[in-house]
Coordinates of C-alpha atoms in Angstrom, one line a residue:
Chain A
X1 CA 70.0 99.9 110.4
X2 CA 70.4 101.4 106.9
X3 CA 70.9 99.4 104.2
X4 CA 74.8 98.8 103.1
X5 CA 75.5 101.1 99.9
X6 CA 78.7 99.6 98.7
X7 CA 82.0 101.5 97.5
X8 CA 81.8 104.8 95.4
X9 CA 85.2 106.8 94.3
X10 CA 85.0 110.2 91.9
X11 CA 87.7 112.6 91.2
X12 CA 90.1 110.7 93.2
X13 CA 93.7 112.5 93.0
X14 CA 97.1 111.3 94.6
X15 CA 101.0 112.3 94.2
X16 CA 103.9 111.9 96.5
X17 CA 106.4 114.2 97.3
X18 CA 109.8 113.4 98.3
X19 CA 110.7 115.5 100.4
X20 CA 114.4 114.5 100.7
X21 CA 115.1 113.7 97.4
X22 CA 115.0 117.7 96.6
X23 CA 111.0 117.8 97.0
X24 CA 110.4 115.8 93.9
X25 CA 106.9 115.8 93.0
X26 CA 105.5 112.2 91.3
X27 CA 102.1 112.4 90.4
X28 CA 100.4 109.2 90.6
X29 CA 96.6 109.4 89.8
X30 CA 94.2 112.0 88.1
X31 CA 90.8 111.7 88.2
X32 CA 90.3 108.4 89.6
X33 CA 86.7 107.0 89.5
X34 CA 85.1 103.4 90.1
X35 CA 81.8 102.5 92.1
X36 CA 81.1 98.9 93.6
X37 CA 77.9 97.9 94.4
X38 CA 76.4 95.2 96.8
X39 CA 77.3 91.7 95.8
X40 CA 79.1 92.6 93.2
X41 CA 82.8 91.9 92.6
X42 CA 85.2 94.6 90.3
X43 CA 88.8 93.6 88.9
X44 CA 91.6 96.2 88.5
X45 CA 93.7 96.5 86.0
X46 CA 96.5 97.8 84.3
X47 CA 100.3 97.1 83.9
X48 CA 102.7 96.6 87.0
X49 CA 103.2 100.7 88.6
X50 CA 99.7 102.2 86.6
X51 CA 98.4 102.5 90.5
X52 CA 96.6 99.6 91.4
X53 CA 97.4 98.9 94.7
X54 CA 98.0 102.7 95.2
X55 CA 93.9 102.8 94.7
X56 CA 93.3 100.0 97.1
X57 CA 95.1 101.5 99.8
X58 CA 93.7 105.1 99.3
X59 CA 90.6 103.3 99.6
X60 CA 91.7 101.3 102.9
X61 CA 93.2 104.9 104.1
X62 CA 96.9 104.1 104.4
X63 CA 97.5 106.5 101.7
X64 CA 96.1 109.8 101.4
X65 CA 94.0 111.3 98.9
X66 CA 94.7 115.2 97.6
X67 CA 91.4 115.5 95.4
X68 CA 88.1 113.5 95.4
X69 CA 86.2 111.6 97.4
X70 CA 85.6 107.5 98.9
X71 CA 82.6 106.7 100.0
X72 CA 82.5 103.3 101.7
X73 CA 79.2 102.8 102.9
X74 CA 78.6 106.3 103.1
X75 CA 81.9 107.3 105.1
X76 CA 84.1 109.5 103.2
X77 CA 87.8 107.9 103.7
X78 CA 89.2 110.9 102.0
X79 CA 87.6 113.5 104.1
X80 CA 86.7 111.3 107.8
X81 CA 89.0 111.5 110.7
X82 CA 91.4 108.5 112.0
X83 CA 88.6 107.3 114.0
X84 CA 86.0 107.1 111.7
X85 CA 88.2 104.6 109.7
X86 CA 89.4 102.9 112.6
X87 CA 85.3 101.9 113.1
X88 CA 84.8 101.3 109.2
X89 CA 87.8 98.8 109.2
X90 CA 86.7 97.4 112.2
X91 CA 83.4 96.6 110.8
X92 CA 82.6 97.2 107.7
X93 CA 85.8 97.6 105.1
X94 CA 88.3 94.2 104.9
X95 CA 91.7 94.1 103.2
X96 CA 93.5 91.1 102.6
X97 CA 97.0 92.6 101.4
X98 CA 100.1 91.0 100.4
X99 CA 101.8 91.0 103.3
X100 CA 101.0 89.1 106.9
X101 CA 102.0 91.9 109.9
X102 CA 101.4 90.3 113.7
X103 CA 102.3 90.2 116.7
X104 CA 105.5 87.4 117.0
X105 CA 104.4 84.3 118.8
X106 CA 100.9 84.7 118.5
X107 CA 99.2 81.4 117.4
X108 CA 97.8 81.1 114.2
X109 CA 94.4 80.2 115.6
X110 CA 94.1 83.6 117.6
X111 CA 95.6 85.6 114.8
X112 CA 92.8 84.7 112.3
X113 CA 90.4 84.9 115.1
X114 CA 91.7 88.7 116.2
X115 CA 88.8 90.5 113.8
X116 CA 85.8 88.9 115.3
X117 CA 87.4 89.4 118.7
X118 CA 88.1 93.4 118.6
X119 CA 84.0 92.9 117.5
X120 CA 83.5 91.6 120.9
X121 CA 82.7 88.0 119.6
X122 CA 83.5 85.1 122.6
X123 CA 86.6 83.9 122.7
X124 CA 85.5 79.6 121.8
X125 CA 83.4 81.3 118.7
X126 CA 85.6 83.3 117.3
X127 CA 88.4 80.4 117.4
X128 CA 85.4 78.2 116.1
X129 CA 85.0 80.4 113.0
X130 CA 88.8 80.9 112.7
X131 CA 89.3 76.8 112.9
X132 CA 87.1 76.4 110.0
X133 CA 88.4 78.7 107.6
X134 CA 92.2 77.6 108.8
X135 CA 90.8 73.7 108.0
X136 CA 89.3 75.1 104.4
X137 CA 92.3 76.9 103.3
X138 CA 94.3 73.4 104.2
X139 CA 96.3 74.9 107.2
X140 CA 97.2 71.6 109.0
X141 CA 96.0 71.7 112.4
X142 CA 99.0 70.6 114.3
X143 CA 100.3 74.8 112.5
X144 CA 97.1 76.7 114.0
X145 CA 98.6 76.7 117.9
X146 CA 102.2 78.3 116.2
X147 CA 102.5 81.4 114.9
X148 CA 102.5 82.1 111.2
X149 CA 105.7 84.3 111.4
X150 CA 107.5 81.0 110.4
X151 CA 105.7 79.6 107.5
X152 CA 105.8 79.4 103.9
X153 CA 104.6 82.3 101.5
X154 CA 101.8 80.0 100.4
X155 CA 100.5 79.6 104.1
X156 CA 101.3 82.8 105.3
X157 CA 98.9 84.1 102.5
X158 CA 96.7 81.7 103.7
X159 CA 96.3 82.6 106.6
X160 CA 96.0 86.3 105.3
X161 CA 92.9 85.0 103.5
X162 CA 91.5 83.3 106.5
X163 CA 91.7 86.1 108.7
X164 CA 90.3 88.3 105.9
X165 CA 87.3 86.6 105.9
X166 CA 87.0 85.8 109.5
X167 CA 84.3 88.7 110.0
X168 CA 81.6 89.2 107.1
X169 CA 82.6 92.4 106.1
X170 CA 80.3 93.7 103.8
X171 CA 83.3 95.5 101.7
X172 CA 86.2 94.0 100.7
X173 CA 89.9 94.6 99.3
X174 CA 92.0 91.9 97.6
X175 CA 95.0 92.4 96.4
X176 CA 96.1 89.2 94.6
X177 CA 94.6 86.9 97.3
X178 CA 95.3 84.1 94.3
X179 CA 98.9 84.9 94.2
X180 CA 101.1 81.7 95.1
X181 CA 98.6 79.3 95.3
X182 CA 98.1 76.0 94.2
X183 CA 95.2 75.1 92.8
X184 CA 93.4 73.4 95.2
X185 CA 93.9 76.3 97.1
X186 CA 93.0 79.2 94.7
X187 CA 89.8 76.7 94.3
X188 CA 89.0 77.6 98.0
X189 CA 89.8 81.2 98.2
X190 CA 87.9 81.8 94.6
X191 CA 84.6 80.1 96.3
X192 CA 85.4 82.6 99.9
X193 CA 84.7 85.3 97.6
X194 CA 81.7 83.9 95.6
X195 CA 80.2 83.0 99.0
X196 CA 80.9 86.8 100.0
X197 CA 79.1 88.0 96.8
X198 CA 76.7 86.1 97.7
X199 CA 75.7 87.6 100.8
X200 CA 75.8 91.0 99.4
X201 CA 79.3 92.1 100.0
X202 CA 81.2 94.6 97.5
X203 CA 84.3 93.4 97.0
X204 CA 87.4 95.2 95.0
X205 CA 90.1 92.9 93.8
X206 CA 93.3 92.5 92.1
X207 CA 94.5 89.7 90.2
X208 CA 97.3 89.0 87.5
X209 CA 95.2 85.4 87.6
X210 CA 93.0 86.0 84.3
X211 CA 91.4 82.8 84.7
X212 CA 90.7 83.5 88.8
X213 CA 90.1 87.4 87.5
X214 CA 87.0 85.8 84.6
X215 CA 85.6 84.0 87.2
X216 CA 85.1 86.3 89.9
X217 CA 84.9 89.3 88.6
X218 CA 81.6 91.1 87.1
X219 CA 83.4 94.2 85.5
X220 CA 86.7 95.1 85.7
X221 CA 88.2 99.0 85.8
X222 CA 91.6 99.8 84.1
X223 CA 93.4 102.6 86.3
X224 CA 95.7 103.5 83.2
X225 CA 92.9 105.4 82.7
X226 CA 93.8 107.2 85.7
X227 CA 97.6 107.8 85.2
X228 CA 99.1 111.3 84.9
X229 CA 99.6 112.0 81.0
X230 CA 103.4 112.4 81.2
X231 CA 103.6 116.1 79.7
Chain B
X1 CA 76.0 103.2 121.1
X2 CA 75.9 105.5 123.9
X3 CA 76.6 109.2 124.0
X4 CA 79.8 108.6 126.1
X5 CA 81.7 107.4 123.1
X6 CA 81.3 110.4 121.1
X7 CA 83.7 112.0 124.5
X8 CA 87.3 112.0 124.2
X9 CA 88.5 110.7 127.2
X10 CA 91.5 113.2 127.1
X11 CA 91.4 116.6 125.7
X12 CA 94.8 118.6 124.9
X13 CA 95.0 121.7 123.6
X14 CA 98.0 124.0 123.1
X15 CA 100.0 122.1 125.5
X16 CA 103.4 123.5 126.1
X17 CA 106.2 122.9 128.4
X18 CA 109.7 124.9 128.1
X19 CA 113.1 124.4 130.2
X20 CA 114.1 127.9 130.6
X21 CA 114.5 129.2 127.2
X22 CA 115.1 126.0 125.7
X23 CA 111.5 124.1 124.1
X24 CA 110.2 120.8 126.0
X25 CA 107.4 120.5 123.9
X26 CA 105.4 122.9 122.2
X27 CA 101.7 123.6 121.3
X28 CA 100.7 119.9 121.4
X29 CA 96.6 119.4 120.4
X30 CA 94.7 116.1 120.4
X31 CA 92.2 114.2 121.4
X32 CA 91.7 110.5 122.7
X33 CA 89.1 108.8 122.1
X34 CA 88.0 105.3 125.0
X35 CA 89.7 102.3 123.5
X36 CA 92.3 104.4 121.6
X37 CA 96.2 103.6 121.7
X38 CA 97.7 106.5 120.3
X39 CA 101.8 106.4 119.6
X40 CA 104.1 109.5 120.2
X41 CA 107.6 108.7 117.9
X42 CA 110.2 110.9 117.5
X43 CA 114.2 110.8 118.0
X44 CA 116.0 111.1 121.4
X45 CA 114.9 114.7 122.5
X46 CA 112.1 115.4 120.3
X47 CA 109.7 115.9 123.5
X48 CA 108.0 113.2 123.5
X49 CA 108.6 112.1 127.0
X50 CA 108.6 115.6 128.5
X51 CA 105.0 115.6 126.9
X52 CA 103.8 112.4 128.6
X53 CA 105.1 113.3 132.0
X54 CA 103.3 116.6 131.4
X55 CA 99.7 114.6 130.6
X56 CA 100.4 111.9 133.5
X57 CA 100.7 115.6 136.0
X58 CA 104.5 114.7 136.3
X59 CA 105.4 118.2 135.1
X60 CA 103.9 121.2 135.3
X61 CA 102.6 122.2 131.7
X62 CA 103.6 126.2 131.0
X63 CA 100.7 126.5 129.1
X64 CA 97.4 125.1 127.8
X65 CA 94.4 122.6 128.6
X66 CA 94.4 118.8 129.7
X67 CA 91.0 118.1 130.0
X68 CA 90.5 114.8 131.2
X69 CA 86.5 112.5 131.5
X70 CA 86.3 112.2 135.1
X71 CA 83.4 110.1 136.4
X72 CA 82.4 114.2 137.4
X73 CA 82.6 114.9 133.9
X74 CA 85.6 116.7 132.3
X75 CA 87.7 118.4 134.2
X76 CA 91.4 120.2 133.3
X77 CA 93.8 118.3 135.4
X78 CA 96.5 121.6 135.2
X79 CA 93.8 123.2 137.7
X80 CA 93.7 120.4 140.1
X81 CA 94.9 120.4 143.7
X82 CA 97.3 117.9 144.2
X83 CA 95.3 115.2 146.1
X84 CA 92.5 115.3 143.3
X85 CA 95.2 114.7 141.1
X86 CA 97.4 112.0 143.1
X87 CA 94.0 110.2 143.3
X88 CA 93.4 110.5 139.5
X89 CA 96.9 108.9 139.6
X90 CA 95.9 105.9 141.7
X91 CA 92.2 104.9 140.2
X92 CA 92.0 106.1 136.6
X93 CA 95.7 106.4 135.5
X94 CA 98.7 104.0 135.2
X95 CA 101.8 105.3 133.9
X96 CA 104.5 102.1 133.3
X97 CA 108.2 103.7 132.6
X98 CA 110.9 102.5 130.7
X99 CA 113.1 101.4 133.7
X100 CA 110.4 99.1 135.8
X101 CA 112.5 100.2 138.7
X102 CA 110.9 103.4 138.8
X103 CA 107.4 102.4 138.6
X104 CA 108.0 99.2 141.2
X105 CA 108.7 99.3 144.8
X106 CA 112.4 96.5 144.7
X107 CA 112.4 95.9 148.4
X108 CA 108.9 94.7 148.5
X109 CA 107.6 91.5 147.8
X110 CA 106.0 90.7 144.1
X111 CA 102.4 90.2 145.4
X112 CA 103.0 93.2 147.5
X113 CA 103.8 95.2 144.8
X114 CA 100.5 94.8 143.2
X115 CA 98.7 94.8 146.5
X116 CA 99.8 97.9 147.4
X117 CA 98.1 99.4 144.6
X118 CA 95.0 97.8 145.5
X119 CA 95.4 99.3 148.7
X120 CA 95.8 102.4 148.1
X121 CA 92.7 102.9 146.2
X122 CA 91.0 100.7 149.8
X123 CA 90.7 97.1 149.8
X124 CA 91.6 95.7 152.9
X125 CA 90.9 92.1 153.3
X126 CA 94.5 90.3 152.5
X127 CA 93.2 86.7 151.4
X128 CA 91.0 89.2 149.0
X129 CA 94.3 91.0 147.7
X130 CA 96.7 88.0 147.4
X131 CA 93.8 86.4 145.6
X132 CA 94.0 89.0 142.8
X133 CA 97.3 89.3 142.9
X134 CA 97.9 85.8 142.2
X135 CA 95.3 86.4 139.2
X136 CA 97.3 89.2 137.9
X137 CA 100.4 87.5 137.9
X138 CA 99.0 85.0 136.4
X139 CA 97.7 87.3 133.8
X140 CA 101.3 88.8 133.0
X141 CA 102.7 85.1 133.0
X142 CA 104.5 85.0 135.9
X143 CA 104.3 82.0 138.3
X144 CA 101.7 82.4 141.5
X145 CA 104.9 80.6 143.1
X146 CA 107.5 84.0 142.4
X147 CA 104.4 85.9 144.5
X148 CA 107.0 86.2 147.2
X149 CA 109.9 86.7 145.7
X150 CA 111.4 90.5 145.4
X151 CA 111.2 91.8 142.0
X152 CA 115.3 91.9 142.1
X153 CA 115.5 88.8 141.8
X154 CA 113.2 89.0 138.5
X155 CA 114.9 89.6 134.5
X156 CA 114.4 92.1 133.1
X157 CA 111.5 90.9 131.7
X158 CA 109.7 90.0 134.6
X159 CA 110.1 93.1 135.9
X160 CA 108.4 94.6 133.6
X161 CA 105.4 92.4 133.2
X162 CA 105.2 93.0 137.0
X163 CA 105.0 96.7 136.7
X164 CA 102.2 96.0 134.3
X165 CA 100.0 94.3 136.3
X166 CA 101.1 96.8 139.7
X167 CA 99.6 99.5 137.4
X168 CA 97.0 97.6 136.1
X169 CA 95.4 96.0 139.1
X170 CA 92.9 98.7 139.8
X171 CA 91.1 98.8 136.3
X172 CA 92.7 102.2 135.2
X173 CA 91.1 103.7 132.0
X174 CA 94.2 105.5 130.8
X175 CA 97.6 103.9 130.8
X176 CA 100.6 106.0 130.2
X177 CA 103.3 104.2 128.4
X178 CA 107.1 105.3 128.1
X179 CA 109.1 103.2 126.2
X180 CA 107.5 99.8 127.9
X181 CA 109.8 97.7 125.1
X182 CA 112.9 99.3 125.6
X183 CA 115.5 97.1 126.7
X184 CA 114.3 94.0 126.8
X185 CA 115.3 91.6 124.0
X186 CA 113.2 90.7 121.1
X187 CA 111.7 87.6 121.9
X188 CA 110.6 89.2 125.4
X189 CA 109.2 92.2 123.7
X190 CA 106.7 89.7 121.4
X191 CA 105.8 88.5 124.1
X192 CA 104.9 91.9 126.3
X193 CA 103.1 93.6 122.9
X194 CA 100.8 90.3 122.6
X195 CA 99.8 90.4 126.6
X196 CA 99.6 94.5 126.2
X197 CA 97.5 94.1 123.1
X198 CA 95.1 91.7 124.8
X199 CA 94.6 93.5 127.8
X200 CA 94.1 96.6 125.8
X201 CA 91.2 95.2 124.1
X202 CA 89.7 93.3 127.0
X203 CA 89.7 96.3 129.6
X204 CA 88.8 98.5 127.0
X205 CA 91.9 100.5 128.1
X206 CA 92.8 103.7 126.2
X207 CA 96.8 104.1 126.1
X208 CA 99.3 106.4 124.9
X209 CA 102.4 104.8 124.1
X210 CA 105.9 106.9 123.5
X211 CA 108.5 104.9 122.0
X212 CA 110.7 105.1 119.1
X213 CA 110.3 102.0 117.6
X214 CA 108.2 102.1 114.9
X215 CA 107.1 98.2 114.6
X216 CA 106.1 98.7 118.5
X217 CA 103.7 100.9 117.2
X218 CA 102.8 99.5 114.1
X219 CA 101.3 96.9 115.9
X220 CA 99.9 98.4 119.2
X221 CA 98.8 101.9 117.9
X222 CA 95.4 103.4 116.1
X223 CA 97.2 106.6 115.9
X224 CA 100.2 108.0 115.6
X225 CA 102.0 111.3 116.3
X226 CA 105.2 111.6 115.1
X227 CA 107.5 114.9 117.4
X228 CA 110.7 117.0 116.3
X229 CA 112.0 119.4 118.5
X230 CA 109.1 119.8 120.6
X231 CA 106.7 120.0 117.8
X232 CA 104.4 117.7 116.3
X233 CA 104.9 117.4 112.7
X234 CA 102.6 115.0 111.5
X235 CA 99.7 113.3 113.3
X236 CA 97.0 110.8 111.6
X237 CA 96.1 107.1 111.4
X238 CA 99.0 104.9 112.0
X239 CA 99.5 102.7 109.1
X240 CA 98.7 106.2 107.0
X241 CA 101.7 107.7 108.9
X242 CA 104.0 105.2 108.4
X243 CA 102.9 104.4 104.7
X244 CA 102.6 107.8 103.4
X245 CA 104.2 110.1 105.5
X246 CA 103.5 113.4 104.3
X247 CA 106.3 115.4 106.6
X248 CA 110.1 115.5 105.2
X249 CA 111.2 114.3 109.1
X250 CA 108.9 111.3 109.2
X251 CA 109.8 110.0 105.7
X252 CA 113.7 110.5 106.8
X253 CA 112.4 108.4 110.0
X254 CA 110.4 105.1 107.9
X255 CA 112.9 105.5 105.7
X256 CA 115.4 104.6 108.2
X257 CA 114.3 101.5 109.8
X258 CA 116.7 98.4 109.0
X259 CA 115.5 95.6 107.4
X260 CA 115.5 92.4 109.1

């Protein structure tokens, strides 16, 4: 097994084009370039629309690139067919997004467990692992056998978080995993992520939290550098 | 990792089906790979359904390959005879329709429904076949004490769970899906994507799924394919599809979906 070579963009290029609003062309990124490295944690930034989270999910692959290249770990996302991703997200590239999408009625406990289970990891270990981090991000026990469709924003991010970190993926995307928290539980989610530098993993984050953004963070990239010059 | 991975499991190329001079579905090309769920969306009369009935050997495809990983290796299923064909039906295939009263025998009995299947691919000892019947109600959450009952006297619900576990009784490594949601009601529908997605991952199953609900396949499918008029538009990873759809119709389509 080769050694894990972290996250590497160059030349990245994105715009969307409307096709129903008279084919209205919005360019949204020029020349995008960053590069993070094993155990090592980079902050984006820039105002609210500069293209943020639009680099974070060209980077997970929900959103297609039109020029340059993403290497994670070696495995161009730009260029690499659905498969290829499907493997990379399954083992090596984590996203903890804004937004918790399941299955209805699945219990919490399972949901955070799911990643470690698609890696074929027992059933009573992967809940074990999911039971911990539920019990360090303060998710009351009597919640982990409902599902999470039902609670709070806090929780729900929670146990976002949780399932984020389920699996030691050695890359990861955050986008504003501090967002709504309180402080006992940005504490947590702030050491999750020193604990994954820790062990190597490259981790890309956003986070209007300067405070949670100082601590973690060893550099941090401004995509206005990467907005389309309005001509 | 062995080399069998690297195989797609089902091979399409150029597949075409026409009714008369009107288009069923045309020049279709893809490739599944084991373990993959792939979606087909589209409106009412897009194809999609005269597509899966031509991969399942329902139809008669005008034109193109099917190649399909036999335990022989591949083989194109459009050359087939019949009984080669009717057996890939029984052992490697399960198709579960929209309506579960096509794909379930009503006048039989619940266990017999899914014993039959395990019949027909040999066993013969019956305490044997109630046994895993029992399991496989069980599996689909329905009570080892409804194992007599006739599926008419199941919901809707039921009845569909049943036809699940009648199709997937005999370990089948491709399951053919055609709207397996439709019209059941939301809280029954959670319920059959959770079971569907756990068996998928625990058989290993590779599935392809035509529906046109887009959460369905949000949360069962890898891929996605998305058909107009017999065409596909725009194929790729699901959550690419459905986030940045690059094809006028399937922006009109996301676009579409009510909010809840």
């Amino acid at each position: 097994m080769t050694t894990f070579s972290g996250i590497q963009v160059a030349g990245l290029g994105k715009s969307f084009t409307l096709h129903n609003q008279g084919g209205t062309v919005i360019p949204v990124m020029v020349d995008g370039a960053l590069s993070v490295g094993p155990g090592e944690c980079v902050g984006l930034v820039g105002a609210s629309g500069a293209g943020k989270s639009t680099l974070m999910r060209m980077i997970w692959g929900n959103y297609l690139a039109q020029a340059g290249s993403i290497l994670v770990d070696g495995v161009d996302v730009a260029q690499a067919a659905p498969r290829q991703i499907i493997a990379l997200r399954r083992l090596t590239l984590g996203y903890v997004s804004q937004f918790l999408r399941v299955v209805p009625r699945v219990p919490t406990l399972d949901v955070v467990a799911e990643p470690l289970r698609v890696l074929g990891v027992p059933e009573d270990q992967a809940r074990a692992r999911a039971a911990t981090l539920l019990a360090r991000l303060n998710i009351p026990e009597r919640l982990w056998s409902l599902s999470p469709t039902t609670f709070s924003g806090g929780e729900q991010q929670r146990v976002n978080i949780a399932r984020g970190f389920a699996h030691a993926y050695p890359a990861l995307l955050l986008d504003e995993p501090t967002a709504s928290l309180d402080a006992a539980n940005r504490e947590v989610v702030l050491s999750l992520i020193e604990e994954a530098k820790a062990r190597g993993a490259a981790i890309l984050g956003i986070f209007h939290d300067e405070g949670a953004r100082n601590r973690v963070c060893d550099r941090v990239v401004d995509v206005t550098a990467f907005t389309p010059k309005a001509a | 990792m062995d080399g069998s991975f690297d195989l797609p499991l089902l091979a399409v190329r150029g597949g075409s089906k026409s009714y008369g001079g009107r288009i069923g579905c045309a020049d279709v090309s893809f490739d599944l790979y084991p373990g993959e769920v792939l979606g087909i969306v589209g409106e009412s009369g897009s194809g999609k359904s005269t597509l899966l009935s031509c991969l399942a050997g329902h139809l008669a495809p005008d034109t193109g390959e099917i190649i399909f990983q036999t335990a022989q290796g591949p083989r194109d299923t459009r050359t087939m005879s019949e009984p080669e064909r009717r057996r890939l039906a029984r052992t490697d295939w399960a198709f579960v329709h929209q309506n579960p009263r096509d794909g379930l025998r009503m006048g039989v009995s619940a266990g017999g429904n899914v014993g039959e299947r395990l019949m027909a691919v040999g066993a013969r000892h019956y305490g044997d076949i109630r046994a895993k019947a029992i399991d496989w109600l069980g599996r689909v959450e329905i009570d080892a004490d409804r194992i007599d009952d006739r599926p008419s006297a199941f919901s809707g619900g039921m009845q569909q769970r049943l036809q699940i576990a009648r199709n997937l009784v005999t370990g089948p490594r491709l399951v053919f899906m055609d709207e397996p949601t439709g019209g059941l009601d939301v809280s029954v529908q959670a319920r059959l994507l959770d079971l569907l997605r756990g068996l998928v991952r625990e058989m290993g199953l590779s599935a392809i799924i035509v529906t046109h609900d887009l959460a369905v396949v949000r949360l069962l499918a890898d891929r996605l394919m998305v058909m107009k008029s017999g065409h596909v538009v725009e194929q790729g990873l699901t959550d690419q599809v459905l986030d940045d759809p690059q094809h006028g119709y399937t922006q009109l389509l996301v676009s579409s979906v009510l909010q809840v």
